[in-house]
Coordinates of C-alpha atoms in Angstrom, one line a residue:
T1 CA 39.8 25.7 8.0
R2 CA 40.9 26.4 11.7
R3 CA 42.6 22.8 11.6
R4 CA 44.4 23.7 8.4
K5 CA 45.9 26.9 9.8
R6 CA 47.0 25.3 13.1
N7 CA 48.9 22.6 11.2
A8 CA 50.3 24.9 9.1
K9 CA 51.6 27.2 11.9
N10 CA 53.0 24.2 14.0
S11 CA 54.9 22.6 11.0
G12 CA 55.7 25.5 8.7
Q13 CA 53.7 23.9 6.0
D14 CA 50.4 23.9 4.4
V15 CA 48.8 20.7 5.6
L16 CA 45.9 19.1 3.5
I17 CA 43.6 17.1 5.9
D18 CA 41.4 14.6 4.2
N19 CA 38.3 13.9 6.2
S20 CA 36.4 11.8 3.6
N21 CA 34.9 8.8 4.7
K22 CA 34.9 6.1 2.4
R23 CA 32.5 3.2 3.4
R24 CA 32.9 -0.3 2.1
P25 CA 29.7 -1.8 0.6
P26 CA 27.9 -4.2 2.9
S27 CA 28.0 -7.7 2.6
R28 CA 25.2 -9.4 0.7
G29 CA 25.6 -12.4 3.0
P30 CA 24.9 -16.1 1.7
G31 CA 24.5 -16.7 -2.2
I32 CA 27.7 -16.5 -4.1
T33 CA 29.8 -19.3 -3.4
E34 CA 32.3 -19.5 -6.0
G35 CA 34.5 -16.3 -5.8
P36 CA 33.4 -12.5 -5.2
P37 CA 31.4 -10.8 -8.2
I38 CA 33.5 -8.9 -10.8
F39 CA 31.2 -5.9 -10.4
S40 CA 28.0 -5.3 -8.2
S41 CA 25.9 -2.1 -8.7
Q42 CA 25.6 -1.9 -4.9
S43 CA 28.9 -0.5 -5.0
S44 CA 27.9 2.7 -6.3
K45 CA 25.2 4.9 -6.6
P46 CA 22.9 5.0 -10.0
E47 CA 23.4 8.4 -12.1
G48 CA 21.9 9.6 -15.1
G49 CA 18.3 9.2 -15.0
A50 CA 15.4 6.8 -14.5
T51 CA 16.0 3.0 -14.4
M52 CA 12.3 1.9 -14.8
F53 CA 10.0 2.5 -17.7
T54 CA 6.2 1.3 -17.8
T55 CA 3.1 2.1 -19.4
D56 CA 1.3 0.3 -16.7
K57 CA 0.0 2.8 -14.5
P58 CA -0.1 1.8 -10.8
K59 CA -3.3 1.7 -9.0
Q60 CA -3.2 3.8 -5.9
K61 CA -6.3 2.5 -4.1
G62 CA -7.5 -0.9 -2.5
L63 CA -4.8 -3.5 -1.3
R64 CA -1.4 -2.5 -1.8
P65 CA 0.9 -4.5 -4.0
I66 CA 3.3 -7.0 -2.2
I67 CA 7.0 -7.1 -3.1
I68 CA 8.9 -10.1 -1.4
D69 CA 12.6 -9.9 -0.7
G70 CA 13.2 -13.4 -2.1
S71 CA 16.6 -14.3 -0.7
N72 CA 16.1 -12.6 2.6
V73 CA 12.6 -14.3 3.2
A74 CA 14.1 -17.9 1.9
F75 CA 17.0 -17.8 4.2
A76 CA 14.7 -16.7 6.9
H77 CA 12.6 -19.7 6.6
G78 CA 15.9 -21.8 6.2
L79 CA 17.0 -20.4 9.7
S80 CA 19.9 -18.5 7.7
G81 CA 21.8 -21.6 6.7
K82 CA 19.8 -22.8 3.9
F83 CA 18.0 -20.9 0.8
S84 CA 14.3 -22.0 1.4
V85 CA 12.0 -21.6 -1.7
R86 CA 9.3 -22.9 0.7
G87 CA 9.7 -19.7 2.6
I88 CA 8.7 -17.6 -0.4
Q89 CA 5.9 -20.0 -1.3
L90 CA 4.6 -19.5 2.2
V91 CA 4.4 -15.5 1.8
V92 CA 2.7 -15.9 -1.7
D93 CA 0.0 -18.1 -0.6
Y94 CA -0.6 -15.9 2.5
F95 CA -1.2 -12.9 0.5
K96 CA -3.2 -14.6 -2.1
A97 CA -5.5 -15.8 0.9
R98 CA -5.8 -12.1 2.0
K99 CA -7.1 -11.2 -1.8
H100 CA -3.9 -9.2 -2.8
T101 CA -3.6 -9.6 -6.6
S102 CA -0.2 -8.2 -7.1
I103 CA 2.4 -10.3 -5.3
V104 CA 6.1 -10.6 -6.5
A105 CA 9.1 -11.9 -5.1
F106 CA 12.3 -10.5 -6.5
L107 CA 15.6 -12.9 -6.6
P108 CA 19.1 -12.8 -8.5
Q109 CA 18.8 -15.2 -11.6
Y110 CA 21.5 -17.4 -10.3
R111 CA 19.0 -18.7 -7.7
L112 CA 17.8 -20.6 -10.6
G113 CA 21.0 -22.8 -10.5
A114 CA 19.9 -24.3 -7.2
D115 CA 18.9 -27.9 -6.9
K116 CA 16.0 -29.4 -9.0
D117 CA 13.2 -29.0 -6.9
D118 CA 14.1 -25.3 -6.2
R119 CA 14.2 -24.7 -9.8
E120 CA 11.0 -26.4 -10.4
A121 CA 9.4 -24.4 -7.7
L122 CA 10.7 -21.0 -8.9
T123 CA 10.0 -21.7 -12.3
K124 CA 6.5 -22.2 -11.7
M125 CA 6.0 -19.4 -9.5
E126 CA 7.5 -17.3 -12.3
K127 CA 5.2 -18.6 -14.9
E128 CA 2.3 -17.5 -12.2
G129 CA 3.9 -14.0 -12.1
N130 CA 4.9 -14.5 -8.5
V131 CA 8.8 -14.2 -8.9
V132 CA 10.9 -12.1 -11.1
F133 CA 14.7 -12.6 -11.5
T134 CA 17.2 -9.7 -11.5
P135 CA 20.2 -9.7 -13.8
S136 CA 23.0 -12.1 -12.9
R137 CA 25.4 -14.0 -15.2
R138 CA 28.5 -16.1 -15.0
V139 CA 31.8 -15.1 -16.4
G140 CA 34.4 -18.2 -16.0
M141 CA 34.4 -18.8 -12.2
K142 CA 33.1 -15.4 -11.4
T143 CA 29.5 -13.9 -10.9
I144 CA 28.2 -10.6 -12.1
S145 CA 25.1 -9.5 -10.1
S146 CA 23.2 -6.4 -10.0
Y147 CA 21.9 -5.2 -6.6
D148 CA 18.6 -6.9 -6.4
D149 CA 17.6 -5.0 -3.1
R150 CA 17.7 -1.7 -5.1
M151 CA 15.8 -3.0 -8.0
M152 CA 13.1 -4.4 -5.8
L153 CA 12.9 -1.0 -3.9
D154 CA 12.8 1.0 -6.9
Y155 CA 9.7 -1.0 -7.9
A156 CA 8.2 -1.0 -4.4
T157 CA 8.4 2.9 -4.2
D158 CA 7.0 3.4 -8.0
R159 CA 4.1 1.1 -7.0
G160 CA 3.5 2.1 -3.3
G161 CA 4.1 -1.4 -2.4
I162 CA 4.6 -3.3 0.9
V163 CA 8.1 -4.8 1.1
I164 CA 8.4 -8.4 2.8
S165 CA 11.8 -8.7 4.3
K166 CA 13.8 -8.9 7.7
D167 CA 16.5 -6.4 6.1
N168 CA 17.0 -3.1 7.4
F169 CA 18.4 -1.6 4.0
R170 CA 20.9 0.7 5.9
D171 CA 23.0 1.2 2.8
I172 CA 19.9 2.2 0.5
Y173 CA 18.3 4.2 3.2
Q174 CA 21.9 6.2 3.6
E175 CA 22.2 6.9 -0.2
G176 CA 19.4 9.3 -0.3
T177 CA 15.7 10.4 0.0
K178 CA 14.3 8.4 -2.9
H179 CA 13.4 5.0 -0.9
R180 CA 13.5 6.5 2.8
D181 CA 9.6 6.5 3.0
T182 CA 9.5 2.9 1.8
I183 CA 12.1 1.6 3.9
A184 CA 10.7 3.7 7.0
N185 CA 7.1 3.1 6.6
R186 CA 6.2 0.0 4.3
V187 CA 8.6 -2.8 5.1
L188 CA 6.8 -5.9 6.7
M189 CA 8.8 -8.2 8.6
P190 CA 7.9 -12.1 8.5
T191 CA 8.6 -14.5 11.5
F192 CA 8.8 -18.3 10.6
V193 CA 8.0 -20.9 13.2
G194 CA 8.9 -24.1 10.9
D195 CA 6.2 -24.0 8.3
T196 CA 4.0 -21.3 10.3
L197 CA 4.3 -17.8 8.9
M198 CA 3.4 -14.9 11.3
F199 CA 3.3 -11.2 10.7
P200 CA 2.9 -8.5 13.5
E201 CA -0.3 -6.9 14.2
D202 CA 1.3 -3.4 14.6
P203 CA 4.1 -3.6 11.9
L204 CA 5.0 0.2 12.7
G205 CA 4.9 -0.4 16.3
R206 CA 2.1 0.2 19.1
S207 CA 1.0 3.5 18.1
G208 CA 1.0 2.6 14.3
P209 CA -1.7 1.5 12.2
R210 CA -3.1 -2.3 12.4
L211 CA -2.1 -4.8 9.8
D212 CA -5.4 -4.6 8.0
D213 CA -4.9 -0.9 7.4
F214 CA -1.1 -1.0 6.8
L215 CA -1.5 -3.2 3.7
K216 CA -4.2 -0.8 2.2
F217 CA -3.6 2.5 0.2

């Protein structure tokens, strides 16, 4: 208000100052190679009600569900330059060996358009219940993709699951409180040394829980 009065006094006119801060949506990184999406739901907040419906009651005991950020993990294994399905498979196998029964990676549908070996591996994991595909379709030379990170975090938040990703999810964290606890307290970052997969013993820092406890309800 004071700023408005000073400007008005100096100019003799009523000056309206626009202090709005319009952020551009963050880049999604590698993935879409033939032009930008016509529309991606990451550019606006979801409004008007729930986006999930289930009759499957989440079990809040034992080992937590594992939700894998498929694209992020695949590029992490491929050293950021290559989408490597092998990285997703290593994470799935690791948590199967730890006796987790709910393990699922989220990937945009267009990832099935990769090379033949990747398509066969992804189709196999989908049939085994370890991969799901978020909406993505082609219109001419354009790709229309829903924001897979938000769908993945919706599911992880509903299930109390652990998210496997090297992403900080800053854009979604800033949108509101819905996913903040998941992002702050239930993200587990993988490290790949070739085909060796490693996780930290202290995922929330030295004063936080050990990995075994972190993975339990």
